Amino acid sequence: MSKAGSSTESSTGGKAVYRNHAHYIAEGWSAEPKESFKQLAGIIAKKRAMSGLKVLDVGCATGELLGFLSTQIEGGSFVGVDVTPELLETGRRLLPQARFVRASALALPSELDAGFDLVCAIGCMSIFDETQIEAFWDNLFRVAKPDGLIVVLSPLNQFGVDAMIRHRKRIDSRLGGWETGWNTFSVDTIAELVAARGGKLQIEPFRIGIDIAPRADPIRTWTISVGENPRQLTNGLKLLVDHEFMIVDRRMSYP
Ligand SMILES: C[S@@+](CC[C@H](N)C(=O)[O-])C[C@H]1O[C@@H](n2cnc3c(N)ncnc32)[C@H](O)[C@@H]1O
């Protein structure tokens, strides 16, 4: 096992690993921007002028978000960080104007310190457990400029419960190893972590506006009708998944 945080294999200190990335290469970028990306662009536009921003995407996969933001932010500069070399190679090919760096969200290189007007981390916070979540937020604060904007999207729990979840699945009847990716922290825990770093947490719900059917991989989310909600996200872990945007605008931070 390699050093903690330096690869997907080690992203939870040897207990469970993040492996669910192959589809990002197999399926390529979506023809239409993802709904979450469009909502994110709206959040950014409410907070900053959409020009000249230095943008860092943590857990960038193949750079799909950076590609979208490069169409929304005029004259921006774009850096993506991920631990998976194949994803970064694909990103370099699809978005040559961006820079792709291999690094863990838990150990971002010091060359990135205080360098970014906008730091995004979409769909990767839930990879990290209670021993890693502080390092995750420390790193985001460290690479954001003192007046920067941090936006994280991840499932959160509204009942004050932190749930550390590991799963394993069978593909073609073959049992796989233990995986991470669905750890769900409470809003309260994240608000405390952010406040301890001098920030103020704002939450904006992401609720999907389209139906999604189950796919062959049971870990990927789909929508079901639950009570008043016609599009509750769920997955083969039998979770009710509610993604929330966590917004920290350091222009509004406590002293
Ligand atoms: C669910 S995917 C989200 C990808 C992309 N942000 C998106 O929204 O389409 C999680 C990403 O986090 C990356 N990842 C896993 N462990 C990481 C770590 N320790 N540091 C940075 N990225 C990591 C994976 O390789 C994968 O690209």
Coordinates of C-alpha atoms and ligand atoms in Angstrom, one line a residue:
M1 CA 0.0 0.0 0.0
S2 CA 1.4 3.4 -0.9
K3 CA 1.4 6.5 1.2
A4 CA -2.0 7.6 2.6
G5 CA -3.8 9.9 0.3
S6 CA -1.3 9.5 -2.6
S7 CA -3.5 7.3 -4.7
T8 CA -7.1 6.1 -5.1
E9 CA -5.9 2.8 -3.6
S10 CA -4.9 4.5 -0.5
S11 CA -7.6 7.1 -0.1
T12 CA -9.0 5.6 3.0
G13 CA -5.8 4.4 4.7
G14 CA -6.1 0.8 3.5
K15 CA -9.7 0.1 4.8
A16 CA -11.7 0.7 1.6
V17 CA -10.7 2.3 -1.7
Y18 CA -12.2 4.4 -4.4
R19 CA -12.4 2.5 -7.6
N20 CA -15.5 3.8 -9.4
H21 CA -13.9 5.9 -12.1
A22 CA -13.7 3.7 -15.2
H23 CA -17.0 5.1 -16.7
Y24 CA -15.5 8.6 -16.9
I25 CA -13.1 7.3 -19.6
A26 CA -15.4 4.8 -21.2
E27 CA -18.3 7.2 -21.6
G28 CA -16.3 10.4 -22.2
W29 CA -17.9 13.9 -21.5
S30 CA -21.6 14.2 -21.8
A31 CA -23.0 15.9 -24.9
E32 CA -25.0 18.2 -22.7
P33 CA -23.4 19.8 -19.6
K34 CA -24.4 18.0 -16.3
E35 CA -27.2 19.7 -14.4
S36 CA -24.9 20.0 -11.4
F37 CA -22.3 21.9 -13.5
K38 CA -25.0 24.3 -14.7
Q39 CA -26.2 25.0 -11.2
L40 CA -22.6 25.5 -10.1
A41 CA -22.1 28.1 -12.8
G42 CA -25.1 29.9 -11.5
I43 CA -23.7 29.9 -7.9
I44 CA -20.4 31.3 -9.2
A45 CA -22.1 34.0 -11.3
K46 CA -24.0 35.2 -8.2
K47 CA -20.7 35.6 -6.3
R48 CA -18.0 36.6 -8.9
A49 CA -17.7 38.3 -12.3
M50 CA -17.4 35.4 -14.8
S51 CA -14.0 36.6 -16.2
G52 CA -10.4 36.1 -15.5
L53 CA -10.9 33.7 -12.6
K54 CA -8.2 31.2 -11.7
V55 CA -10.0 27.9 -11.2
L56 CA -8.9 24.7 -9.5
D57 CA -11.0 21.6 -9.7
V58 CA -10.1 18.9 -7.0
G59 CA -11.0 15.4 -8.0
C60 CA -11.4 16.6 -11.6
A61 CA -11.6 13.1 -13.3
T62 CA -11.2 13.9 -17.1
G63 CA -11.7 17.6 -16.7
E64 CA -15.3 17.7 -17.8
L65 CA -16.2 20.5 -15.3
L66 CA -13.2 22.5 -16.3
G67 CA -14.2 22.1 -19.9
F68 CA -17.6 23.5 -19.1
L69 CA -16.4 26.3 -16.9
S70 CA -13.9 27.3 -19.7
T71 CA -17.1 28.1 -21.8
Q72 CA -18.6 30.2 -19.0
I73 CA -15.6 32.1 -17.6
E74 CA -14.0 34.4 -20.1
G75 CA -10.2 34.5 -20.0
G76 CA -10.0 32.1 -17.0
S77 CA -7.2 29.7 -16.2
F78 CA -7.9 26.1 -15.3
V79 CA -6.1 23.5 -13.2
G80 CA -7.4 20.0 -12.4
V81 CA -6.1 17.7 -9.7
D82 CA -6.8 14.0 -9.4
V83 CA -5.1 10.8 -8.2
T84 CA -5.9 8.7 -11.2
P85 CA -3.3 8.9 -14.0
E86 CA -5.6 7.6 -16.8
L87 CA -8.2 10.3 -16.0
L88 CA -5.6 13.0 -16.1
E89 CA -4.1 11.7 -19.4
T90 CA -7.6 11.8 -20.9
G91 CA -8.1 15.4 -19.5
R92 CA -4.9 16.6 -21.1
R93 CA -6.1 15.3 -24.5
L94 CA -9.6 16.7 -24.2
L95 CA -8.7 20.1 -22.7
P96 CA -5.2 21.0 -23.7
Q97 CA -5.5 24.6 -22.4
A98 CA -5.9 23.3 -18.8
R99 CA -3.2 22.0 -16.6
F100 CA -3.6 18.6 -14.9
V101 CA -1.7 17.7 -11.8
R102 CA -1.5 14.3 -10.1
A103 CA -2.0 14.8 -6.4
S104 CA -4.4 13.9 -3.6
A105 CA -7.0 16.3 -2.3
L106 CA -5.4 15.5 1.1
A107 CA -1.9 16.6 0.1
L108 CA -2.2 19.3 -2.5
P109 CA 1.2 20.6 -3.7
S110 CA 2.4 23.8 -2.0
E111 CA 2.9 25.4 -5.5
L112 CA -0.9 25.7 -5.6
D113 CA -1.1 27.6 -2.2
A114 CA -3.3 30.7 -2.2
G115 CA -3.5 30.6 -6.0
F116 CA -7.2 30.3 -6.9
D117 CA -10.2 32.6 -7.0
L118 CA -12.4 29.5 -7.3
V119 CA -11.8 26.0 -5.8
C120 CA -14.3 23.3 -6.7
A121 CA -14.6 19.7 -5.5
I122 CA -17.5 18.0 -7.0
G123 CA -18.5 14.5 -5.9
C124 CA -15.3 13.6 -4.1
M125 CA -15.8 14.7 -0.5
S126 CA -17.7 11.5 0.2
I127 CA -14.6 9.4 -0.5
F128 CA -13.0 10.7 2.7
D129 CA -13.7 9.4 6.2
E130 CA -13.6 11.0 9.6
T131 CA -9.8 10.6 9.8
Q132 CA -9.4 12.6 6.5
I133 CA -12.2 15.2 6.3
E134 CA -10.2 17.8 8.2
A135 CA -7.2 17.4 5.9
F136 CA -9.6 17.7 2.9
W137 CA -11.0 21.1 4.1
D138 CA -7.5 22.3 5.2
N139 CA -6.3 21.7 1.7
L140 CA -9.2 23.5 0.1
F141 CA -8.7 26.6 2.3
R142 CA -4.9 26.5 1.7
V143 CA -5.2 26.7 -2.1
A144 CA -8.0 29.3 -2.2
K145 CA -6.9 32.9 -2.3
P146 CA -7.7 34.8 1.0
D147 CA -10.8 36.3 -0.8
G148 CA -11.5 33.1 -2.9
L149 CA -14.6 31.1 -3.3
I150 CA -14.8 27.4 -2.4
V151 CA -17.7 25.2 -3.7
V152 CA -18.0 21.5 -2.8
L153 CA -20.8 19.2 -3.9
S154 CA -21.5 16.0 -2.0
P155 CA -24.3 14.2 -0.3
L156 CA -25.0 15.5 3.3
N157 CA -27.1 14.4 6.2
Q158 CA -29.7 16.8 7.6
F159 CA -30.2 14.9 10.9
G160 CA -26.9 15.6 12.6
V161 CA -25.7 12.1 11.7
D162 CA -22.2 11.3 10.2
A163 CA -22.3 8.0 8.4
M164 CA -19.1 6.3 7.3
I165 CA -20.1 3.8 4.7
R166 CA -18.1 1.1 2.9
H167 CA -19.5 -1.2 0.3
R168 CA -18.5 -4.1 -2.0
K169 CA -20.3 -5.4 -5.0
R170 CA -20.6 -8.4 -7.3
I171 CA -19.9 -7.8 -11.0
D172 CA -20.8 -10.9 -13.1
S173 CA -21.2 -12.8 -9.7
R174 CA -17.5 -12.0 -8.8
L175 CA -17.2 -10.4 -5.4
G176 CA -15.1 -7.2 -5.4
G177 CA -13.1 -5.6 -2.6
W178 CA -14.3 -3.0 -0.1
E179 CA -14.9 0.5 -1.6
T180 CA -15.5 4.0 -0.4
G181 CA -17.3 6.9 -2.0
W182 CA -20.6 7.2 0.0
N183 CA -19.4 8.6 3.4
T184 CA -22.1 11.2 4.4
F185 CA -21.3 13.9 6.9
S186 CA -23.9 16.0 8.6
V187 CA -24.4 19.7 7.7
D188 CA -23.5 20.5 11.3
T189 CA -20.1 18.7 11.1
I190 CA -19.1 20.5 7.9
A191 CA -20.3 23.8 9.3
E192 CA -18.1 23.3 12.3
L193 CA -15.1 22.4 10.2
V194 CA -15.6 25.4 8.0
A195 CA -16.1 27.8 11.0
A196 CA -12.9 26.4 12.6
R197 CA -11.1 27.6 9.5
G198 CA -12.6 31.0 9.6
G199 CA -15.3 30.4 7.0
K200 CA -19.0 30.6 6.9
L201 CA -20.9 27.7 5.3
Q202 CA -23.8 28.3 3.0
I203 CA -25.8 25.4 1.6
E204 CA -27.6 25.2 -1.7
P205 CA -29.5 22.0 -2.4
F206 CA -28.9 20.2 -5.7
R207 CA -32.0 18.4 -6.8
I208 CA -31.9 16.7 -10.1
G209 CA -34.4 17.8 -12.7
I210 CA -34.4 14.8 -15.0
D211 CA -35.2 11.2 -14.5
I212 CA -32.2 8.8 -14.4
A213 CA -32.7 5.1 -15.0
P214 CA -30.6 2.4 -13.1
R215 CA -27.4 1.4 -15.0
A216 CA -25.4 -1.8 -15.0
D217 CA -23.2 -0.6 -12.2
P218 CA -25.5 -0.6 -9.1
I219 CA -23.3 2.0 -7.3
R220 CA -24.3 4.8 -9.8
T221 CA -27.4 6.8 -8.8
W222 CA -30.8 6.7 -10.3
T223 CA -34.1 8.5 -9.5
I224 CA -37.2 7.0 -7.8
S225 CA -40.4 8.6 -6.7
V226 CA -40.6 9.0 -2.9
G227 CA -43.6 10.7 -1.4
E228 CA -43.8 14.3 -2.8
N229 CA -40.4 13.9 -4.5
P230 CA -40.7 12.5 -8.0
R231 CA -36.9 12.4 -8.4
Q232 CA -35.2 11.1 -5.2
L233 CA -31.7 9.9 -6.0
T234 CA -30.9 6.5 -4.7
N235 CA -28.4 3.7 -5.6
G236 CA -27.6 0.1 -5.0
L237 CA -26.5 0.8 -1.5
K238 CA -30.2 1.6 -0.9
L239 CA -29.3 5.2 0.2
L240 CA -31.5 8.2 -0.2
V241 CA -28.9 10.6 -1.7
D242 CA -29.3 14.3 -1.3
H243 CA -26.5 16.3 -2.9
E244 CA -25.8 19.7 -1.4
F245 CA -23.6 22.5 -2.7
M246 CA -21.4 23.7 0.2
I247 CA -20.4 27.3 -0.5
V248 CA -17.6 29.1 1.4
D249 CA -17.2 32.7 0.1
R250 CA -14.0 34.0 1.9
R251 CA -15.1 37.5 1.1
M252 CA -17.8 36.9 3.7
S253 CA -15.6 35.0 6.2
Y254 CA -15.3 35.8 9.9
P255 CA -12.1 37.7 10.9
Ligands
LIG1 C1 -17.2 10.7 -8.2 S1 -15.8 11.2 -9.1 C2 -16.2 12.9 -9.5 C3 -15.5 13.4 -10.7 C4 -15.8 14.8 -11.1 N1 -15.5 15.8 -10.1 C5 -17.2 14.9 -11.6 O1 -18.0 15.5 -10.9 O2 -17.6 14.4 -12.7 C6 -14.5 11.3 -7.8 C7 -13.2 11.7 -8.4 O3 -12.3 11.8 -7.2 C8 -11.0 11.3 -7.6 N2 -10.3 10.9 -6.3 C9 -10.3 9.8 -5.6 N3 -9.5 9.9 -4.5 C10 -9.0 11.2 -4.6 C11 -8.0 11.9 -3.8 N4 -7.5 11.4 -2.7 N5 -7.7 13.1 -4.2 C12 -8.2 13.7 -5.3 N6 -9.1 13.1 -6.1 C13 -9.5 11.8 -5.8 C14 -11.4 10.1 -8.5 O4 -10.3 9.6 -9.2 C15 -12.5 10.6 -9.3 O5 -12.1 11.3 -10.4

